[in-house]
Amino acid sequence: MKYDADYVMCECPLEPLKGFVEEIEKDYPVRVVKSPDVCLTMVRAEDSLEKQEFYLGEVLTTECEVEVQGEAGYGLCIGEEPVRGYCIAVMDALVRCASDDRRIKEFLDGQSEAVHQSEKEEYARSLQTRVDFKLMEED
């Protein structure tokens, strides 16, 4: 199962992402346009019956803007995570300017698999708490 790059970077562990960005910065100089900053972002949702959009509320996010080889990169993640916001912005720019660099694709594919595995394990743990109410009625 493939995920989009933004989802993978928001959900993967921070240390591998940070390490990869630090390593790849040696080959691609990064200029910070807007330092990571905390802000509030409105969350859009959709009514499942009427298919009408509405705003659910605000969520604390971190955003960052960078430039790599003339390409803009934008990072946005939930929570106060300046390092992740910066890394997402760098990766966003790299996907545009260095799309032929196999290291980027290999990293994202590996992290995508790790995120998928983590979600499978979390789902399996949640199934252990499942209650069968029909079984309870028989007593």
N, CA, C and O atoms as CSV, one atom per row, in Angstrom:
chain,resi,resn,atom,element,x,y,z
A,1,MET,N,N,0.848,-1.185,0.000
A,1,MET,CA,C,0.000,0.000,0.000
A,1,MET,C,C,0.893,1.247,0.000
A,1,MET,O,O,1.785,1.373,0.839
A,2,LYS,N,N,0.655,2.145,-0.922
A,2,LYS,CA,C,1.446,3.367,-1.038
A,2,LYS,C,C,0.704,4.524,-0.382
A,2,LYS,O,O,-0.520,4.625,-0.464
A,3,TYR,N,N,1.468,5.391,0.270
A,3,TYR,CA,C,0.929,6.601,0.859
A,3,TYR,C,C,1.545,7.785,0.138
A,3,TYR,O,O,2.591,7.659,-0.498
A,4,ASP,N,N,0.892,8.940,0.236
A,4,ASP,CA,C,1.528,10.108,-0.360
A,4,ASP,C,C,2.662,10.579,0.550
A,4,ASP,O,O,2.677,10.291,1.747
A,5,ALA,N,N,3.594,11.298,-0.032
A,5,ALA,CA,C,4.818,11.692,0.677
A,5,ALA,C,C,4.519,12.540,1.908
A,5,ALA,O,O,5.164,12.368,2.943
A,6,ASP,N,N,3.555,13.452,1.816
A,6,ASP,CA,C,3.236,14.310,2.964
A,6,ASP,C,C,2.760,13.486,4.154
A,6,ASP,O,O,3.171,13.731,5.288
A,7,TYR,N,N,1.901,12.519,3.898
A,7,TYR,CA,C,1.389,11.677,4.970
A,7,TYR,C,C,2.531,10.888,5.620
A,7,TYR,O,O,2.613,10.793,6.845
A,8,VAL,N,N,3.399,10.329,4.792
A,8,VAL,CA,C,4.521,9.541,5.297
A,8,VAL,C,C,5.409,10.402,6.186
A,8,VAL,O,O,5.800,9.965,7.268
A,9,MET,N,N,5.736,11.616,5.752
A,9,MET,CA,C,6.633,12.473,6.532
A,9,MET,C,C,5.996,12.946,7.832
A,9,MET,O,O,6.698,13.183,8.815
A,10,CYS,N,N,4.674,13.085,7.847
A,10,CYS,CA,C,3.988,13.483,9.088
A,10,CYS,C,C,3.870,12.320,10.065
A,10,CYS,O,O,3.850,12.537,11.277
A,11,GLU,N,N,3.793,11.105,9.566
A,11,GLU,CA,C,3.554,9.939,10.416
A,11,GLU,C,C,4.800,9.133,10.754
A,11,GLU,O,O,4.784,8.368,11.718
A,12,CYS,N,N,5.870,9.279,9.996
A,12,CYS,CA,C,7.061,8.468,10.263
A,12,CYS,C,C,7.767,8.963,11.522
A,12,CYS,O,O,7.552,10.101,11.940
A,13,PRO,N,N,8.609,8.121,12.134
A,13,PRO,CA,C,9.382,8.572,13.294
A,13,PRO,C,C,10.279,9.752,12.903
A,13,PRO,O,O,10.779,9.817,11.779
A,14,LEU,N,N,10.472,10.668,13.831
A,14,LEU,CA,C,11.221,11.889,13.536
A,14,LEU,C,C,12.704,11.634,13.290
A,14,LEU,O,O,13.289,12.257,12.405
A,15,GLU,N,N,13.319,10.744,14.041
A,15,GLU,CA,C,14.774,10.543,13.935
A,15,GLU,C,C,15.234,10.123,12.543
A,15,GLU,O,O,16.196,10.705,12.041
A,16,PRO,N,N,14.597,9.136,11.884
A,16,PRO,CA,C,15.047,8.797,10.528
A,16,PRO,C,C,14.863,9.955,9.549
A,16,PRO,O,O,15.708,10.179,8.683
A,17,LEU,N,N,13.766,10.684,9.686
A,17,LEU,CA,C,13.508,11.826,8.798
A,17,LEU,C,C,14.567,12.895,9.006
A,17,LEU,O,O,15.122,13.421,8.042
A,18,LYS,N,N,14.845,13.217,10.261
A,18,LYS,CA,C,15.852,14.237,10.586
A,18,LYS,C,C,17.230,13.813,10.074
A,18,LYS,O,O,17.953,14.615,9.483
A,19,GLY,N,N,17.582,12.567,10.302
A,19,GLY,CA,C,18.879,12.053,9.852
A,19,GLY,C,C,19.019,12.099,8.349
A,19,GLY,O,O,20.075,12.463,7.833
A,20,PHE,N,N,17.960,11.733,7.636
A,20,PHE,CA,C,18.009,11.752,6.174
A,20,PHE,C,C,18.169,13.174,5.660
A,20,PHE,O,O,18.967,13.416,4.754
A,21,VAL,N,N,17.425,14.116,6.223
A,21,VAL,CA,C,17.508,15.512,5.786
A,21,VAL,C,C,18.904,16.066,6.075
A,21,VAL,O,O,19.472,16.764,5.235
A,22,GLU,N,N,19.463,15.767,7.246
A,22,GLU,CA,C,20.815,16.236,7.564
A,22,GLU,C,C,21.831,15.679,6.580
A,22,GLU,O,O,22.757,16.385,6.180
A,23,GLU,N,N,21.669,14.430,6.190
A,23,GLU,CA,C,22.588,13.802,5.246
A,23,GLU,C,C,22.459,14.420,3.849
A,23,GLU,O,O,23.464,14.696,3.194
A,24,ILE,N,N,21.250,14.631,3.408
A,24,ILE,CA,C,21.047,15.120,2.043
A,24,ILE,C,C,21.325,16.617,1.910
A,24,ILE,O,O,21.543,17.114,0.806
A,25,GLU,N,N,21.316,17.340,3.044
A,25,GLU,CA,C,21.657,18.776,3.027
A,25,GLU,C,C,23.099,19.000,2.585
A,25,GLU,O,O,23.443,20.092,2.134
A,26,LYS,N,N,23.942,17.982,2.707
A,26,LYS,CA,C,25.333,18.097,2.261
A,26,LYS,C,C,25.418,18.275,0.750
A,26,LYS,O,O,26.341,18.914,0.246
A,27,ASP,N,N,24.446,17.706,0.024
A,27,ASP,CA,C,24.452,17.774,-1.439
A,27,ASP,C,C,23.546,18.876,-1.984
A,27,ASP,O,O,23.740,19.337,-3.109
A,28,TYR,N,N,22.574,19.294,-1.209
A,28,TYR,CA,C,21.605,20.298,-1.656
A,28,TYR,C,C,21.515,21.410,-0.605
A,28,TYR,O,O,20.896,21.223,0.443
A,29,PRO,N,N,22.131,22.569,-0.884
A,29,PRO,CA,C,22.056,23.671,0.079
A,29,PRO,C,C,20.621,24.167,0.263
A,29,PRO,O,O,19.865,24.307,-0.699
A,30,VAL,N,N,20.270,24.425,1.511
A,30,VAL,CA,C,18.902,24.840,1.856
A,30,VAL,C,C,18.926,26.278,2.358
A,30,VAL,O,O,19.746,26.642,3.200
A,31,ARG,N,N,18.012,27.088,1.828
A,31,ARG,CA,C,17.837,28.457,2.322
A,31,ARG,C,C,16.475,28.526,3.004
A,31,ARG,O,O,15.449,28.223,2.394
A,32,VAL,N,N,16.474,28.927,4.273
A,32,VAL,CA,C,15.223,29.029,5.028
A,32,VAL,C,C,14.559,30.347,4.667
A,32,VAL,O,O,15.124,31.417,4.891
A,33,VAL,N,N,13.349,30.266,4.103
A,33,VAL,CA,C,12.572,31.449,3.742
A,33,VAL,C,C,11.765,31.911,4.951
A,33,VAL,O,O,11.718,33.101,5.264
A,34,LYS,N,N,11.133,30.954,5.623
A,34,LYS,CA,C,10.350,31.247,6.835
A,34,LYS,C,C,10.649,30.153,7.850
A,34,LYS,O,O,10.347,28.981,7.625
A,35,SER,N,N,11.241,30.545,8.958
A,35,SER,CA,C,11.598,29.580,10.007
A,35,SER,C,C,10.356,28.863,10.526
A,35,SER,O,O,9.250,29.398,10.451
A,36,PRO,N,N,10.540,27.646,11.055
A,36,PRO,CA,C,9.387,26.934,11.616
A,36,PRO,C,C,8.685,27.790,12.672
A,36,PRO,O,O,9.315,28.347,13.571
A,37,ASP,N,N,7.378,27.875,12.534
A,37,ASP,CA,C,6.594,28.723,13.414
A,37,ASP,C,C,5.275,28.025,13.738
A,37,ASP,O,O,4.693,27.346,12.892
A,38,VAL,N,N,4.821,28.202,14.958
A,38,VAL,CA,C,3.564,27.605,15.406
A,38,VAL,C,C,2.415,28.524,15.006
A,38,VAL,O,O,2.517,29.746,15.111
A,39,CYS,N,N,1.328,27.924,14.548
A,39,CYS,CA,C,0.144,28.701,14.178
A,39,CYS,C,C,-1.101,27.838,14.393
A,39,CYS,O,O,-1.003,26.652,14.705
A,40,LEU,N,N,-2.244,28.440,14.224
A,40,LEU,CA,C,-3.515,27.711,14.294
A,40,LEU,C,C,-4.063,27.576,12.879
A,40,LEU,O,O,-4.031,28.527,12.098
A,41,THR,N,N,-4.558,26.402,12.559
A,41,THR,CA,C,-5.087,26.125,11.227
A,41,THR,C,C,-6.504,25.579,11.371
A,41,THR,O,O,-6.763,24.712,12.205
A,42,MET,N,N,-7.406,26.090,10.561
A,42,MET,CA,C,-8.792,25.592,10.581
A,42,MET,C,C,-8.843,24.216,9.923
A,42,MET,O,O,-8.235,23.999,8.875
A,43,VAL,N,N,-9.567,23.295,10.540
A,43,VAL,CA,C,-9.720,21.941,10.015
A,43,VAL,C,C,-11.062,21.839,9.305
A,43,VAL,O,O,-12.119,22.054,9.898
A,44,ARG,N,N,-10.993,21.507,8.016
A,44,ARG,CA,C,-12.218,21.323,7.252
A,44,ARG,C,C,-12.704,19.890,7.377
A,44,ARG,O,O,-11.907,18.955,7.465
A,45,ALA,N,N,-14.000,19.731,7.385
A,45,ALA,CA,C,-14.608,18.402,7.417
A,45,ALA,C,C,-15.804,18.424,6.477
A,45,ALA,O,O,-16.194,19.474,5.966
A,46,GLU,N,N,-16.379,17.244,6.258
A,46,GLU,CA,C,-17.533,17.167,5.372
A,46,GLU,C,C,-18.621,16.338,6.037
A,46,GLU,O,O,-18.365,15.247,6.545
A,47,ASP,N,N,-19.823,16.862,6.027
A,47,ASP,CA,C,-20.976,16.147,6.550
A,47,ASP,C,C,-21.202,14.934,5.655
A,47,ASP,O,O,-21.372,15.081,4.444
A,48,SER,N,N,-21.207,13.734,6.240
A,48,SER,CA,C,-21.300,12.520,5.431
A,48,SER,C,C,-22.668,12.337,4.774
A,48,SER,O,O,-22.769,11.667,3.747
A,49,LEU,N,N,-23.706,12.912,5.342
A,49,LEU,CA,C,-25.038,12.754,4.754
A,49,LEU,C,C,-25.314,13.780,3.666
A,49,LEU,O,O,-25.754,13.430,2.571
A,50,GLU,N,N,-25.059,15.033,3.965
A,50,GLU,CA,C,-25.390,16.097,3.016
A,50,GLU,C,C,-24.210,16.508,2.149
A,50,GLU,O,O,-24.360,17.345,1.259
A,51,LYS,N,N,-23.046,15.934,2.395
A,51,LYS,CA,C,-21.822,16.243,1.636
A,51,LYS,C,C,-21.517,17.734,1.642
A,51,LYS,O,O,-21.034,18.281,0.651
A,52,GLN,N,N,-21.798,18.378,2.746
A,52,GLN,CA,C,-21.554,19.810,2.879
A,52,GLN,C,C,-20.332,20.033,3.759
A,52,GLN,O,O,-20.209,19.441,4.831
A,53,GLU,N,N,-19.420,20.904,3.288
A,53,GLU,CA,C,-18.212,21.205,4.055
A,53,GLU,C,C,-18.521,22.128,5.220
A,53,GLU,O,O,-19.399,22.987,5.149
A,54,PHE,N,N,-17.764,21.920,6.307
A,54,PHE,CA,C,-17.850,22.824,7.449
A,54,PHE,C,C,-16.494,22.820,8.142
A,54,PHE,O,O,-15.662,21.949,7.887
A,55,TYR,N,N,-16.276,23.792,9.015
A,55,TYR,CA,C,-15.027,23.860,9.762
A,55,TYR,C,C,-15.227,23.226,11.129
A,55,TYR,O,O,-16.083,23.644,11.909
A,56,LEU,N,N,-14.428,22.219,11.400
A,56,LEU,CA,C,-14.528,21.458,12.637
A,56,LEU,C,C,-13.971,22.240,13.820
A,56,LEU,O,O,-14.466,22.124,14.941
A,57,GLY,N,N,-12.953,23.026,13.564
A,57,GLY,CA,C,-12.309,23.814,14.612
A,57,GLY,C,C,-10.875,24.103,14.235
A,57,GLY,O,O,-10.472,23.919,13.086
A,58,GLU,N,N,-10.106,24.559,15.211
A,58,GLU,CA,C,-8.715,24.900,14.962
A,58,GLU,C,C,-7.792,23.838,15.553
A,58,GLU,O,O,-8.113,23.195,16.553
A,59,VAL,N,N,-6.647,23.673,14.915
A,59,VAL,CA,C,-5.637,22.746,15.406
A,59,VAL,C,C,-4.291,23.476,15.404
A,59,VAL,O,O,-4.001,24.263,14.503
A,60,LEU,N,N,-3.481,23.205,16.419
A,60,LEU,CA,C,-2.150,23.782,16.511
A,60,LEU,C,C,-1.250,23.101,15.479
A,60,LEU,O,O,-1.162,21.873,15.453
A,61,THR,N,N,-0.582,23.881,14.631
A,61,THR,CA,C,0.297,23.330,13.604
A,61,THR,C,C,1.629,24.073,13.596
A,61,THR,O,O,1.765,25.148,14.179
A,62,THR,N,N,2.598,23.478,12.925
A,62,THR,CA,C,3.894,24.115,12.690
A,62,THR,C,C,4.080,24.200,11.189
A,62,THR,O,O,3.883,23.218,10.473
A,63,GLU,N,N,4.466,25.391,10.708
A,63,GLU,CA,C,4.710,25.545,9.281
A,63,GLU,C,C,6.099,26.116,9.047
A,63,GLU,O,O,6.656,26.807,9.900
A,64,CYS,N,N,6.648,25.816,7.874
A,64,CYS,CA,C,7.997,26.262,7.527
A,64,CYS,C,C,8.095,26.361,6.005
A,64,CYS,O,O,7.460,25.594,5.282
A,65,GLU,N,N,8.901,27.317,5.528
A,65,GLU,CA,C,9.154,27.463,4.094
A,65,GLU,C,C,10.653,27.512,3.857
A,65,GLU,O,O,11.384,28.205,4.565
A,66,VAL,N,N,11.105,26.765,2.845
A,66,VAL,CA,C,12.515,26.760,2.472
A,66,VAL,C,C,12.645,26.855,0.954
A,66,VAL,O,O,11.661,26.798,0.218
A,67,GLU,N,N,13.885,26.999,0.517
A,67,GLU,CA,C,14.184,26.992,-0.915
A,67,GLU,C,C,15.405,26.118,-1.133
A,67,GLU,O,O,16.420,26.270,-0.453
A,68,VAL,N,N,15.301,25.195,-2.092
A,68,VAL,CA,C,16.404,24.317,-2.452
A,68,VAL,C,C,16.575,24.398,-3.965
A,68,VAL,O,O,15.667,24.038,-4.714
A,69,GLN,N,N,17.721,24.865,-4.412
A,69,GLN,CA,C,18.024,25.012,-5.834
A,69,GLN,C,C,16.915,25.749,-6.583
A,69,GLN,O,O,16.528,25.345,-7.679
A,70,GLY,N,N,16.413,26.812,-6.000
A,70,GLY,CA,C,15.395,27.625,-6.646
A,70,GLY,C,C,13.982,27.102,-6.524
A,70,GLY,O,O,13.043,27.764,-6.966
A,71,GLU,N,N,13.804,25.931,-5.935
A,71,GLU,CA,C,12.469,25.350,-5.753
A,71,GLU,C,C,11.982,25.613,-4.336
A,71,GLU,O,O,12.713,25.400,-3.368
A,72,ALA,N,N,10.755,26.073,-4.223
A,72,ALA,CA,C,10.163,26.337,-2.913
A,72,ALA,C,C,9.686,25.036,-2.288
A,72,ALA,O,O,9.218,24.131,-2.980
A,73,GLY,N,N,9.810,24.957,-0.981
A,73,GLY,CA,C,9.317,23.811,-0.227
A,73,GLY,C,C,8.513,24.311,0.953
A,73,GLY,O,O,8.909,25.266,1.622
A,74,TYR,N,N,7.385,23.670,1.211
A,74,TYR,CA,C,6.507,24.084,2.302
A,74,TYR,C,C,6.238,22.882,3.186
A,74,TYR,O,O,5.901,21.800,2.706
A,75,GLY,N,N,6.395,23.092,4.490
A,75,GLY,CA,C,6.135,22.029,5.449
A,75,GLY,C,C,5.064,22.439,6.435
A,75,GLY,O,O,5.094,23.549,6.967
A,76,LEU,N,N,4.118,21.553,6.680
A,76,LEU,CA,C,3.043,21.797,7.635
A,76,LEU,C,C,2.755,20.488,8.353
A,76,LEU,O,O,2.526,19.459,7.716
A,77,CYS,N,N,2.768,20.530,9.681
A,77,CYS,CA,C,2.457,19.326,10.449
A,77,CYS,C,C,1.667,19.721,11.686
A,77,CYS,O,O,1.742,20.858,12.153
A,78,ILE,N,N,0.917,18.773,12.203
A,78,ILE,CA,C,0.121,19.020,13.397
A,78,ILE,C,C,1.027,19.013,14.621
A,78,ILE,O,O,1.917,18.171,14.741
A,79,GLY,N,N,0.793,19.951,15.519
A,79,GLY,CA,C,1.548,20.020,16.765
A,79,GLY,C,C,2.697,21.008,16.686
A,79,GLY,O,O,2.966,21.612,15.647
A,80,GLU,N,N,3.356,21.148,17.812
A,80,GLU,CA,C,4.512,22.039,17.886
A,80,GLU,C,C,5.756,21.200,17.610
A,80,GLU,O,O,6.400,20.707,18.536
A,81,GLU,N,N,6.085,21.043,16.338
A,81,GLU,CA,C,7.200,20.207,15.906
A,81,GLU,C,C,8.048,20.961,14.885
A,81,GLU,O,O,7.934,20.701,13.687
A,82,PRO,N,N,8.899,21.891,15.333
A,82,PRO,CA,C,9.682,22.691,14.395
A,82,PRO,C,C,10.649,21.869,13.543
A,82,PRO,O,O,10.862,22.190,12.374
A,83,VAL,N,N,11.227,20.832,14.102
A,83,VAL,CA,C,12.175,20.015,13.328
A,83,VAL,C,C,11.437,19.268,12.223
A,83,VAL,O,O,11.900,19.226,11.083
A,84,ARG,N,N,10.296,18.683,12.554
A,84,ARG,CA,C,9.521,17.964,11.533
A,84,ARG,C,C,9.023,18.928,10.453
A,84,ARG,O,O,9.074,18.608,9.266
A,85,GLY,N,N,8.546,20.099,10.858
A,85,GLY,CA,C,8.079,21.081,9.874
A,85,GLY,C,C,9.186,21.468,8.907
A,85,GLY,O,O,8.957,21.571,7.702
A,86,TYR,N,N,10.395,21.683,9.436
A,86,TYR,CA,C,11.544,22.021,8.593
A,86,TYR,C,C,11.873,20.859,7.649
A,86,TYR,O,O,12.079,21.068,6.454
A,87,CYS,N,N,11.920,19.649,8.183
A,87,CYS,CA,C,12.254,18.480,7.364
A,87,CYS,C,C,11.225,18.255,6.254
A,87,CYS,O,O,11.590,17.913,5.129
A,88,ILE,N,N,9.963,18.443,6.563
A,88,ILE,CA,C,8.928,18.282,5.544
A,88,ILE,C,C,9.101,19.325,4.442
A,88,ILE,O,O,8.946,19.012,3.262
A,89,ALA,N,N,9.422,20.563,4.823
A,89,ALA,CA,C,9.634,21.621,3.834
A,89,ALA,C,C,10.818,21.288,2.932
A,89,ALA,O,O,10.740,21.461,1.715
A,90,VAL,N,N,11.910,20.811,3.520
A,90,VAL,CA,C,13.088,20.438,2.726
A,90,VAL,C,C,12.747,19.302,1.768
A,90,VAL,O,O,13.094,19.350,0.588
A,91,MET,N,N,12.070,18.288,2.277
A,91,MET,CA,C,11.695,17.149,1.428
A,91,MET,C,C,10.741,17.577,0.317
A,91,MET,O,O,10.836,17.075,-0.803
A,92,ASP,N,N,9.826,18.495,0.611
A,92,ASP,CA,C,8.906,19.000,-0.393
A,92,ASP,C,C,9.675,19.649,-1.546
A,92,ASP,O,O,9.368,19.410,-2.714
A,93,ALA,N,N,10.672,20.469,-1.214
A,93,ALA,CA,C,11.483,21.112,-2.246
A,93,ALA,C,C,12.326,20.087,-3.000
A,93,ALA,O,O,12.473,20.183,-4.218
A,94,LEU,N,N,12.877,19.112,-2.289
A,94,LEU,CA,C,13.714,18.099,-2.933
A,94,LEU,C,C,12.930,17.239,-3.913
A,94,LEU,O,O,13.446,16.868,-4.967
A,95,VAL,N,N,11.700,16.925,-3.574
A,95,VAL,CA,C,10.869,16.116,-4.473
A,95,VAL,C,C,10.692,16.841,-5.811
A,95,VAL,O,O,10.569,16.202,-6.856
A,96,ARG,N,N,10.681,18.172,-5.773
A,96,ARG,CA,C,10.525,18.954,-7.002
A,96,ARG,C,C,11.837,19.133,-7.760
A,96,ARG,O,O,11.876,18.974,-8.980
A,97,CYS,N,N,12.917,19.464,-7.039
A,97,CYS,CA,C,14.159,19.822,-7.739
A,97,CYS,C,C,15.098,18.639,-7.951
A,97,CYS,O,O,15.967,18.697,-8.822
A,98,ALA,N,N,14.946,17.587,-7.188
A,98,ALA,CA,C,15.857,16.443,-7.299
A,98,ALA,C,C,15.074,15.148,-7.407
A,98,ALA,O,O,15.420,14.149,-6.777
A,99,SER,N,N,14.023,15.167,-8.202
A,99,SER,CA,C,13.154,13.996,-8.290
A,99,SER,C,C,13.878,12.781,-8.870
A,99,SER,O,O,13.412,11.654,-8.706
A,100,ASP,N,N,15.000,12.990,-9.538
A,100,ASP,CA,C,15.748,11.870,-10.098
A,100,ASP,C,C,16.748,11.266,-9.099
A,100,ASP,O,O,17.389,10.261,-9.405
A,101,ASP,N,N,16.883,11.858,-7.928
A,101,ASP,CA,C,17.782,11.338,-6.888
A,101,ASP,C,C,17.103,10.130,-6.237
A,101,ASP,O,O,16.108,10.274,-5.528
A,102,ARG,N,N,17.641,8.965,-6.481
A,102,ARG,CA,C,17.011,7.715,-6.016
A,102,ARG,C,C,16.956,7.615,-4.493
A,102,ARG,O,O,16.111,6.901,-3.953
A,103,ARG,N,N,17.854,8.327,-3.790
A,103,ARG,CA,C,17.867,8.272,-2.321
A,103,ARG,C,C,16.546,8.767,-1.737
A,103,ARG,O,O,16.061,8.240,-0.737
A,104,ILE,N,N,15.971,9.791,-2.378
A,104,ILE,CA,C,14.715,10.356,-1.891
A,104,ILE,C,C,13.592,9.340,-2.025
A,104,ILE,O,O,12.836,9.111,-1.081
A,105,LYS,N,N,13.487,8.736,-3.193
A,105,LYS,CA,C,12.439,7.739,-3.425
A,105,LYS,C,C,12.617,6.536,-2.507
A,105,LYS,O,O,11.642,6.028,-1.953
A,106,GLU,N,N,13.849,6.080,-2.344
A,106,GLU,CA,C,14.106,4.928,-1.473
A,106,GLU,C,C,13.743,5.241,-0.026
A,106,GLU,O,O,13.166,4.405,0.669
A,107,PHE,N,N,14.083,6.450,0.427
A,107,PHE,CA,C,13.742,6.831,1.794
A,107,PHE,C,C,12.229,6.866,1.981
A,107,PHE,O,O,11.709,6.302,2.944
A,108,LEU,N,N,11.523,7.523,1.067
A,108,LEU,CA,C,10.061,7.631,1.191
A,108,LEU,C,C,9.392,6.266,1.099
A,108,LEU,O,O,8.436,5.995,1.825
A,109,ASP,N,N,9.884,5.404,0.214
A,109,ASP,CA,C,9.313,4.056,0.107
A,109,ASP,C,C,9.536,3.266,1.395
A,109,ASP,O,O,8.634,2.575,1.870
A,110,GLY,N,N,10.736,3.371,1.955
A,110,GLY,CA,C,11.033,2.661,3.203
A,110,GLY,C,C,10.185,3.162,4.358
A,110,GLY,O,O,9.663,2.368,5.141
A,111,GLN,N,N,10.045,4.475,4.467
A,111,GLN,CA,C,9.229,5.038,5.544
A,111,GLN,C,C,7.748,4.736,5.324
A,111,GLN,O,O,7.003,4.542,6.284
A,112,SER,N,N,7.325,4.697,4.071
A,112,SER,CA,C,5.934,4.346,3.766
A,112,SER,C,C,5.627,2.938,4.267
A,112,SER,O,O,4.570,2.688,4.847
A,113,GLU,N,N,6.552,2.038,4.039
A,113,GLU,CA,C,6.367,0.660,4.503
A,113,GLU,C,C,6.343,0.604,6.026
A,113,GLU,O,O,5.550,-0.136,6.607
A,114,ALA,N,N,7.208,1.380,6.675
A,114,ALA,CA,C,7.247,1.407,8.140
A,114,ALA,C,C,5.948,1.972,8.723
A,114,ALA,O,O,5.440,1.461,9.720
A,115,VAL,N,N,5.415,3.023,8.102
A,115,VAL,CA,C,4.149,3.617,8.556
A,115,VAL,C,C,3.022,2.608,8.375
A,115,VAL,O,O,2.178,2.452,9.257
A,116,HIS,N,N,3.006,1.927,7.241
A,116,HIS,CA,C,1.970,0.925,6.973
A,116,HIS,C,C,2.036,-0.197,8.017
A,116,HIS,O,O,1.004,-0.628,8.532
A,117,GLN,N,N,3.242,-0.665,8.325
A,117,GLN,CA,C,3.411,-1.729,9.313
A,117,GLN,C,C,2.953,-1.265,10.690
A,117,GLN,O,O,2.292,-2.015,11.409
A,118,SER,N,N,3.296,-0.046,11.057
A,118,SER,CA,C,2.895,0.508,12.354
A,118,SER,C,C,1.371,0.596,12.458
A,118,SER,O,O,0.798,0.303,13.507
A,119,GLU,N,N,0.727,0.996,11.377
A,119,GLU,CA,C,-0.738,1.083,11.384
A,119,GLU,C,C,-1.375,-0.293,11.488
A,119,GLU,O,O,-2.399,-0.450,12.154
A,120,LYS,N,N,-0.787,-1.292,10.841
A,120,LYS,CA,C,-1.302,-2.662,10.952
A,120,LYS,C,C,-1.197,-3.155,12.389
A,120,LYS,O,O,-2.126,-3.778,12.902
A,121,GLU,N,N,-0.074,-2.881,13.037
A,121,GLU,CA,C,0.115,-3.309,14.426
A,121,GLU,C,C,-0.863,-2.596,15.359
A,121,GLU,O,O,-1.412,-3.208,16.275
A,122,GLU,N,N,-1.075,-1.311,15.127
A,122,GLU,CA,C,-2.015,-0.555,15.953
A,122,GLU,C,C,-3.440,-1.087,15.778
A,122,GLU,O,O,-4.194,-1.188,16.745
A,123,TYR,N,N,-3.798,-1.422,14.548
A,123,TYR,CA,C,-5.122,-1.975,14.276
A,123,TYR,C,C,-5.279,-3.330,14.980
A,123,TYR,O,O,-6.329,-3.619,15.555
A,124,ALA,N,N,-4.234,-4.150,14.929
A,124,ALA,CA,C,-4.296,-5.461,15.591
A,124,ALA,C,C,-4.460,-5.286,17.099
A,124,ALA,O,O,-5.211,-6.036,17.723
A,125,ARG,N,N,-3.770,-4.309,17.698
A,125,ARG,CA,C,-3.926,-4.054,19.135
A,125,ARG,C,C,-5.339,-3.601,19.462
A,125,ARG,O,O,-5.892,-3.981,20.495
A,126,SER,N,N,-5.927,-2.792,18.590
A,126,SER,CA,C,-7.289,-2.314,18.857
A,126,SER,C,C,-8.304,-3.454,18.757
A,126,SER,O,O,-9.329,-3.428,19.437
A,127,LEU,N,N,-8.029,-4.444,17.922
A,127,LEU,CA,C,-8.937,-5.590,17.809
A,127,LEU,C,C,-8.964,-6.416,19.090
A,127,LEU,O,O,-9.954,-7.094,19.366
A,128,GLN,N,N,-7.895,-6.368,19.872
A,128,GLN,CA,C,-7.840,-7.123,21.129
A,128,GLN,C,C,-8.821,-6.561,22.156
A,128,GLN,O,O,-9.198,-7.261,23.096
A,129,THR,N,N,-9.234,-5.319,21.989
A,129,THR,CA,C,-10.162,-4.705,22.944
A,129,THR,C,C,-11.613,-4.807,22.468
A,129,THR,O,O,-12.524,-4.302,23.123
A,130,ARG,N,N,-11.811,-5.443,21.363
A,130,ARG,CA,C,-13.143,-5.562,20.780
A,130,ARG,C,C,-14.044,-6.426,21.663
A,130,ARG,O,O,-13.608,-7.439,22.208
A,131,VAL,N,N,-15.286,-6.018,21.795
A,131,VAL,CA,C,-16.257,-6.726,22.627
A,131,VAL,C,C,-17.356,-7.290,21.733
A,131,VAL,O,O,-17.860,-6.601,20.846
A,132,ASP,N,N,-17.722,-8.539,21.971
A,132,ASP,CA,C,-18.820,-9.161,21.238
A,132,ASP,C,C,-20.050,-9.124,22.148
A,132,ASP,O,O,-20.171,-9.930,23.071
A,133,PHE,N,N,-20.952,-8.189,21.883
A,133,PHE,CA,C,-22.105,-7.985,22.757
A,133,PHE,C,C,-23.098,-9.137,22.698
A,133,PHE,O,O,-23.807,-9.382,23.674
A,134,LYS,N,N,-23.166,-9.849,21.578
A,134,LYS,CA,C,-24.064,-10.994,21.502
A,134,LYS,C,C,-23.627,-12.071,22.492
A,134,LYS,O,O,-24.459,-12.723,23.123
A,135,LEU,N,N,-22.341,-12.246,22.615
A,135,LEU,CA,C,-21.808,-13.217,23.548
A,135,LEU,C,C,-22.148,-12.826,24.985
A,135,LEU,O,O,-22.429,-13.696,25.809
A,136,MET,N,N,-22.127,-11.551,25.290
A,136,MET,CA,C,-22.441,-11.078,26.617
A,136,MET,C,C,-23.905,-11.306,26.962
A,136,MET,O,O,-24.222,-11.536,28.129
A,137,GLU,N,N,-24.812,-11.249,25.984
A,137,GLU,CA,C,-26.250,-11.437,26.234
A,137,GLU,C,C,-26.564,-12.869,26.644
A,137,GLU,O,O,-27.547,-13.106,27.347
A,138,GLU,N,N,-25.760,-13.813,26.223
A,138,GLU,CA,C,-26.044,-15.218,26.487
A,138,GLU,C,C,-25.916,-15.586,27.956
A,138,GLU,O,O,-26.515,-16.569,28.393
A,139,ASP,N,N,-25.167,-14.840,28.713
A,139,ASP,CA,C,-24.965,-15.171,30.135
A,139,ASP,C,C,-26.153,-14.943,30.977
A,139,ASP,O,O,-26.110,-15.182,32.184
